[in-house]
PDB file of C-alpha atoms in Angstrom:
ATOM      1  CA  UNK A   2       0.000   0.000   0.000  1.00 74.00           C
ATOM      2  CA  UNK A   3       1.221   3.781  -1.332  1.00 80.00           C
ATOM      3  CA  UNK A   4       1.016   6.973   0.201  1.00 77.00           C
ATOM      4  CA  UNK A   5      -1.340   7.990  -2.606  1.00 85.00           C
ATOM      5  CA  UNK A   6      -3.511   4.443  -1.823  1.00 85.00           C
ATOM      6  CA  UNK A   7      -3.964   5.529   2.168  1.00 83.00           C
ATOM      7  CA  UNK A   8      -4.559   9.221   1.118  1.00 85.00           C
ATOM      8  CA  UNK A   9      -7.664   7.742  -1.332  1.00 87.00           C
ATOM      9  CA  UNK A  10      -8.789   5.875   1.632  1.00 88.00           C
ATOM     10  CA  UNK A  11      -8.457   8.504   4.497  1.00 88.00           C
ATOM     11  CA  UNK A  12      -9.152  11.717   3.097  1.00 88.00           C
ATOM     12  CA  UNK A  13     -13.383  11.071   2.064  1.00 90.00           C
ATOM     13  CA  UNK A  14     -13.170  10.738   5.970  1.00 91.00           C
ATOM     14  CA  UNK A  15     -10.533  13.592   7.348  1.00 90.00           C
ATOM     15  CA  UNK A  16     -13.082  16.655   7.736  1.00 92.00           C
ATOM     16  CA  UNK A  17     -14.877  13.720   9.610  1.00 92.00           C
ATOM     17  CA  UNK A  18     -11.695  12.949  11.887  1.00 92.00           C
ATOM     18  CA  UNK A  19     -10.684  16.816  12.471  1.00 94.00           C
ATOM     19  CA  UNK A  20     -13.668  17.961  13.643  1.00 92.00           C
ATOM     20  CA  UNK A  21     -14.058  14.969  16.289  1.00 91.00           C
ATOM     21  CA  UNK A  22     -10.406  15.612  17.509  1.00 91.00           C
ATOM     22  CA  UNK A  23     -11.416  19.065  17.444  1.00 91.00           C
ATOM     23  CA  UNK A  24     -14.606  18.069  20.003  1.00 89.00           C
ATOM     24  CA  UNK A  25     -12.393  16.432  22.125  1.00 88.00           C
ATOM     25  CA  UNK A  26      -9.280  18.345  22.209  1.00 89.00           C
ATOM     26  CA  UNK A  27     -11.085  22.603  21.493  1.00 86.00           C
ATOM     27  CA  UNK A  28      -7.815  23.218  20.065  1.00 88.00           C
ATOM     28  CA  UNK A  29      -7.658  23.290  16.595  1.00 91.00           C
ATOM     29  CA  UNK A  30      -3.671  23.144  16.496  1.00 92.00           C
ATOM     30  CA  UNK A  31      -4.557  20.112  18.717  1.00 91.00           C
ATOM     31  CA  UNK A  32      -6.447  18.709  16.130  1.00 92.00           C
ATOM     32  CA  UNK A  33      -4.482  18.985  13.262  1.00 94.00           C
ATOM     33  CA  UNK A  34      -1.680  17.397  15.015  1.00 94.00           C
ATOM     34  CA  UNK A  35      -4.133  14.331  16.284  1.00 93.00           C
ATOM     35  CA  UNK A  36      -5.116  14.084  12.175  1.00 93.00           C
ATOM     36  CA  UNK A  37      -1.465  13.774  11.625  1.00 93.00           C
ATOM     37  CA  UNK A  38      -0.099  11.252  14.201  1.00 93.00           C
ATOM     38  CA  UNK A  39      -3.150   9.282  12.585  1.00 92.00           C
ATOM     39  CA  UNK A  40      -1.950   9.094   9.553  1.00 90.00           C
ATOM     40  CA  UNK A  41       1.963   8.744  10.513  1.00 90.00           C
ATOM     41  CA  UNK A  42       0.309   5.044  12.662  1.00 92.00           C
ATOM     42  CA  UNK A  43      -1.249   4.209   9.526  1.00 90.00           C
ATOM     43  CA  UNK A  44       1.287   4.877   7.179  1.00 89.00           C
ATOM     44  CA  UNK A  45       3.720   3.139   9.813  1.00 90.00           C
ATOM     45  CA  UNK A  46       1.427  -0.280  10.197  1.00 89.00           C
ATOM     46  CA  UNK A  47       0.626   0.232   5.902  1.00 87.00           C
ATOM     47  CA  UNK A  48       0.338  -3.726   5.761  1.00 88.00           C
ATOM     48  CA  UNK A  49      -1.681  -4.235   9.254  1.00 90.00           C
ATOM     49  CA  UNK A  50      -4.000  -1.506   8.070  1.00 89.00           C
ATOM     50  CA  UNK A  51      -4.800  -3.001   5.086  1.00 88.00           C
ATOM     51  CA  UNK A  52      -6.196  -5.747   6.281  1.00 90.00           C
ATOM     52  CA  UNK A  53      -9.015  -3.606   8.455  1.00 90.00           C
ATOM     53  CA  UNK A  54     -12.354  -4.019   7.215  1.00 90.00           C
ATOM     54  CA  UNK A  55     -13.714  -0.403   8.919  1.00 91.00           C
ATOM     55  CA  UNK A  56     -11.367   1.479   8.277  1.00 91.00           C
ATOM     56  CA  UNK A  57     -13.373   4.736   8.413  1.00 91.00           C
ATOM     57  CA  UNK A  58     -14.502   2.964  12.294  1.00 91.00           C
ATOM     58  CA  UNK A  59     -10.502   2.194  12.725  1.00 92.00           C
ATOM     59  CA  UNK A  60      -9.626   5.876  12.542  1.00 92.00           C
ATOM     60  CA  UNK A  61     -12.133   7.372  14.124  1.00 92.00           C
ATOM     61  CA  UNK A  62     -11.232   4.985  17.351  1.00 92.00           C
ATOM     62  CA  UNK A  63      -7.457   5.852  16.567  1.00 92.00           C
ATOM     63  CA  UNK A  64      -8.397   9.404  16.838  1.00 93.00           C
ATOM     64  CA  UNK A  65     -10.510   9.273  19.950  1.00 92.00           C
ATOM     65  CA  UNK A  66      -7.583   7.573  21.830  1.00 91.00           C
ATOM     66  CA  UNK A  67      -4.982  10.060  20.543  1.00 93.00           C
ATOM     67  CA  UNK A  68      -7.231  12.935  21.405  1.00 90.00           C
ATOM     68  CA  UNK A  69      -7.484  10.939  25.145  1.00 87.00           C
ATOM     69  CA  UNK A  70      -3.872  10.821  25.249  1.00 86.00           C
ATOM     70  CA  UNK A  71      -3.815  14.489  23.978  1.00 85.00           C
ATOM     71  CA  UNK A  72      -6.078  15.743  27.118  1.00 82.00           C
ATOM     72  CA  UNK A  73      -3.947  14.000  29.768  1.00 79.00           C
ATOM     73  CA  UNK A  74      -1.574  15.946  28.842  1.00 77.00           C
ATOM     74  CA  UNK A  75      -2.830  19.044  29.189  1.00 64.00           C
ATOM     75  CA  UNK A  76      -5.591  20.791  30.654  1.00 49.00           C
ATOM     76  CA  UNK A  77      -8.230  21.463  28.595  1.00 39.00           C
ATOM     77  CA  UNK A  78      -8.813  24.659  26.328  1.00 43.00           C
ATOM     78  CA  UNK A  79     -12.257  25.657  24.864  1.00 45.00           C
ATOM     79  CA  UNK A  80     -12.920  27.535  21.615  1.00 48.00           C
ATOM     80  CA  UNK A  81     -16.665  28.526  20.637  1.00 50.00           C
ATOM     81  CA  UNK A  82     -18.742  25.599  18.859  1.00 53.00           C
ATOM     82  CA  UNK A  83     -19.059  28.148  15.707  1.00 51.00           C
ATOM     83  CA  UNK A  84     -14.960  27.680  15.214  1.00 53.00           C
ATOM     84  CA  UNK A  85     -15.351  24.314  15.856  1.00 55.00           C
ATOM     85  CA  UNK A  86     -17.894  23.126  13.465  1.00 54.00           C
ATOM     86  CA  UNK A  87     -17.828  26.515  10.463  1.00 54.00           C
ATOM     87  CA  UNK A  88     -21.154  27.267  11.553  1.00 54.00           C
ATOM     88  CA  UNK A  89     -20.962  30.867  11.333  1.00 52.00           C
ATOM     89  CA  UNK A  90     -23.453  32.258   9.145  1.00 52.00           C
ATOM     90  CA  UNK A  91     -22.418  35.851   7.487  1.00 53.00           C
ATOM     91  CA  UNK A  92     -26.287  36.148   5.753  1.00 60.00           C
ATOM     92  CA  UNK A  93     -28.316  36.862   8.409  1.00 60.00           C
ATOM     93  CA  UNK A  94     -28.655  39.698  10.275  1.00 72.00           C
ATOM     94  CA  UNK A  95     -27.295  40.973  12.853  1.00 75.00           C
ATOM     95  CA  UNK A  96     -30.100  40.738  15.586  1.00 75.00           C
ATOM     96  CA  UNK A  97     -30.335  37.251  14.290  1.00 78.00           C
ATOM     97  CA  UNK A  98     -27.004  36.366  14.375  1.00 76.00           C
ATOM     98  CA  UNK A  99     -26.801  37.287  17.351  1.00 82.00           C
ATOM     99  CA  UNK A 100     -29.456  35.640  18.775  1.00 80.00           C
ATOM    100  CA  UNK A 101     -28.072  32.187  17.324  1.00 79.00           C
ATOM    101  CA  UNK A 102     -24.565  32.708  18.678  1.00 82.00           C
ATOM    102  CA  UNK A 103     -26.814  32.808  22.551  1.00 83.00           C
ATOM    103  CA  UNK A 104     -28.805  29.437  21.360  1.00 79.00           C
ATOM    104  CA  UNK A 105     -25.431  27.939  20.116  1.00 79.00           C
ATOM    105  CA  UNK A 106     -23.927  29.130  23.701  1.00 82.00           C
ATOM    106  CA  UNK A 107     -26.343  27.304  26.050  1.00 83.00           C
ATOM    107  CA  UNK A 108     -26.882  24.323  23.961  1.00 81.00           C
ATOM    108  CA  UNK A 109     -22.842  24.215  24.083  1.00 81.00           C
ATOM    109  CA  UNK A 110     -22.480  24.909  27.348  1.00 84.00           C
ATOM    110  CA  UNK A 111     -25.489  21.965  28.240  1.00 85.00           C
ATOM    111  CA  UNK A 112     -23.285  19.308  25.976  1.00 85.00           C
ATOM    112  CA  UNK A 113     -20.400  20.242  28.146  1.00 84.00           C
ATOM    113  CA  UNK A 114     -22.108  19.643  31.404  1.00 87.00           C
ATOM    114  CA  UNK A 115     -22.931  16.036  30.139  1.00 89.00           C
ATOM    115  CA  UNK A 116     -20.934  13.067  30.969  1.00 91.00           C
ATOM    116  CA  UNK A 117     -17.701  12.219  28.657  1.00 89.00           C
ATOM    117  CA  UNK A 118     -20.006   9.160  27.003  1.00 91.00           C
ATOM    118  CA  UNK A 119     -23.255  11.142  26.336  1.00 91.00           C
ATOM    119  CA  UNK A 120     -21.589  13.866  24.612  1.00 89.00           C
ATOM    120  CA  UNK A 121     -19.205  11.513  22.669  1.00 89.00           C
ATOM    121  CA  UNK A 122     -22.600  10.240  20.693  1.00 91.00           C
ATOM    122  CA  UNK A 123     -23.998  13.403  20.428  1.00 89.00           C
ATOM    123  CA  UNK A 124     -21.036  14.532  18.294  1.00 85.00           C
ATOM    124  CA  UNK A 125     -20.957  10.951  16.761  1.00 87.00           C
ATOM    125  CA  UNK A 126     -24.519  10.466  16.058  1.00 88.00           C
ATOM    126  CA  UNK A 127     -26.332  14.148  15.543  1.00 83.00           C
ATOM    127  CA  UNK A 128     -22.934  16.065  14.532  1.00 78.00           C
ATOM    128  CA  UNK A 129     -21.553  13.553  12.136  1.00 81.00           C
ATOM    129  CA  UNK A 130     -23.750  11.107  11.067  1.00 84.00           C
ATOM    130  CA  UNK A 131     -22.256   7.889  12.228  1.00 87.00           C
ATOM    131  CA  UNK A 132     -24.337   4.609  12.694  1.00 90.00           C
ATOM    132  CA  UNK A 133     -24.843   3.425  15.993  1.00 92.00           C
ATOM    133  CA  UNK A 134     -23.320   0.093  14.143  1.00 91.00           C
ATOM    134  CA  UNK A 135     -20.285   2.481  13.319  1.00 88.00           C
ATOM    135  CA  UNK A 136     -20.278   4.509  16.587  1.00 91.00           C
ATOM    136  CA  UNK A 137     -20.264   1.114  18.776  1.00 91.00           C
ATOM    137  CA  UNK A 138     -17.343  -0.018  16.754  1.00 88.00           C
ATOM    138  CA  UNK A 139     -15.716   3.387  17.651  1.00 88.00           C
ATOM    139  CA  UNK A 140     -16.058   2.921  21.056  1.00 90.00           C
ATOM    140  CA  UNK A 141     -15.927  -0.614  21.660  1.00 90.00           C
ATOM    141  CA  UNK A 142     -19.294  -0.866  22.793  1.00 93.00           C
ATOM    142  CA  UNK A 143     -22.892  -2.889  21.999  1.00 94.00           C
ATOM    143  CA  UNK A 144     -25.026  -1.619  19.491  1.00 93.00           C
ATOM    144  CA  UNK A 145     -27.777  -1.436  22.602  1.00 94.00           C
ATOM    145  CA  UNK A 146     -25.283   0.117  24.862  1.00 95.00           C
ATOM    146  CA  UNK A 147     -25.156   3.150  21.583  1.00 93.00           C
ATOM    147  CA  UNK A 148     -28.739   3.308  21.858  1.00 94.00           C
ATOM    148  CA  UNK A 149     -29.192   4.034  25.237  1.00 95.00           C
ATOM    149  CA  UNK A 150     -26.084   6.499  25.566  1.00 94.00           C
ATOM    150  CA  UNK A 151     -27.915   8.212  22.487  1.00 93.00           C
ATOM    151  CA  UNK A 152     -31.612   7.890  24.351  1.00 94.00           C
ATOM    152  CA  UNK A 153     -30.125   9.615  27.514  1.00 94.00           C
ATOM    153  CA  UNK A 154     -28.070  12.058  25.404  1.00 92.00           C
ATOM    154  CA  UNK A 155     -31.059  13.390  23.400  1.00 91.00           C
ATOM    155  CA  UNK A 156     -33.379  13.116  26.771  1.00 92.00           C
ATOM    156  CA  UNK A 157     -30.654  14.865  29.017  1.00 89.00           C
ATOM    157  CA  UNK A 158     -30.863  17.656  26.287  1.00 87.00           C
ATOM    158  CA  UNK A 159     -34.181  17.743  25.740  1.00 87.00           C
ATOM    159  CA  UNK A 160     -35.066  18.509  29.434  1.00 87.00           C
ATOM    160  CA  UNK A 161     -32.203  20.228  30.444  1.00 84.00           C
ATOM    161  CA  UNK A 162     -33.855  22.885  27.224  1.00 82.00           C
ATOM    162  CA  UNK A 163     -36.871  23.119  28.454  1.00 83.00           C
ATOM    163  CA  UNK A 164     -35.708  24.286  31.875  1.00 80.00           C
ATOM    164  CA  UNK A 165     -34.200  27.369  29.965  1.00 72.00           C
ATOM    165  CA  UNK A 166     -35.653  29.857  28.022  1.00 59.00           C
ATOM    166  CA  UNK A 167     -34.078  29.844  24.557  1.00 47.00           C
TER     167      UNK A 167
END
C-alpha cells in the first residue's frame, strides 16, 4: 500500500476525523496534530492496516484515543462551537445572528455539562452522522449500549432545554 492508496482511503473521511479531535481536544492546532499522528500510525502499520475491514470505524477509534492521550496531557482549552464546526453564518442579520450565537452558547455549554459518554454520541450520532453500528465499533461498545447512551443524550438535552428559556 502507497502513500497515494492511504490518502484515497483517508481523506473522504478527514473533515470527519478533524472535527471529532477538534470536540475532544477545542484546540484546533490540537487537532491537526491528532489528524497527523493518525496518519503517521497508519502509514507506519501500511500492511496491518490493510487488512481492516472499517477502516473509516478504525480511525475514528485511533483518533478518539490520541485525542485521550492528547487531554492527559494538558488541561483542557475551549474555543466557541461556531470555530469548531464553520457554523458561522455571514447572511443573516445581525439581531439574528446574534441571537443564534446565545442558542449555540447554552446548547454548548449543556453538551459540556454532560458526561464524557453522552456527549461523545452526540457529536458521533447528531454532529456527524455515524451509525450506531459504526459509533459502537468506535467505542468498543454494543449496538444497545449506543442506543441508550444516544436515548439519555437526546433526553438529558431535551429537558435540560426546556428548563431554559431559549
Amino acid at each position: 500500500m502507497n502513500y497515494q492508496e492511504i490518502m484515497n482511503i483517508v481523506l473522504p473521511f478527514k473533515n470527519k476525523l478533524y472535527r471529532f479531535a477538534l470536540r475532544l481536544v477545542s484546540s484546533s492546532h490540537d487537532a491537526e496534530e491528532i489528524v497527523q499522528d493518525l496518519l503517521i500510525k497508519i502509514w507506519k502499520k501500511k500492511e496491518d492496516f490493510e487488512k481492516i475491514e472499517n477502516k473509516e470505524a478504525w480511525c475514528m477509534t485511533v483518533t478518539r484515543n490520541l485525542a485521550y492521550d492528547k487531554l492527559r496531557s494538558r488541561k483542557r482549552v475551549h474555543q466557541e462551537i461556531e470555530a469548531q464546526f464553520d457554523l458561522k453564518d455571514n447572511t443573516v442579520a445581525a439581531d439574528v445572528h446574534l441571537e443564534q450565537k446565545e442558542t449555540l452558547a447554552r446548547v454548548r455549554e449543556l453538551i459540556e455539562k454532560m458526561p464524557e459518554d453522552l456527549r461523545t454520541v452526540i457529536q458521533l450520532r447528531d454532529i456527524e452522522g455515524y451509525t450506531y453500528k459504526e459509533i459502537a465499533e468506535i467505542n468498543n461498545w454494543s449496538i444497545s449500549k449506543v442506543k441508550v447512551y444516544i436515548h439519555r443524550a437526546r433526553k438529558a438535552l431535551q429537558v435540560a432545554i426546556s428548563q431554559i428559556e431559549l
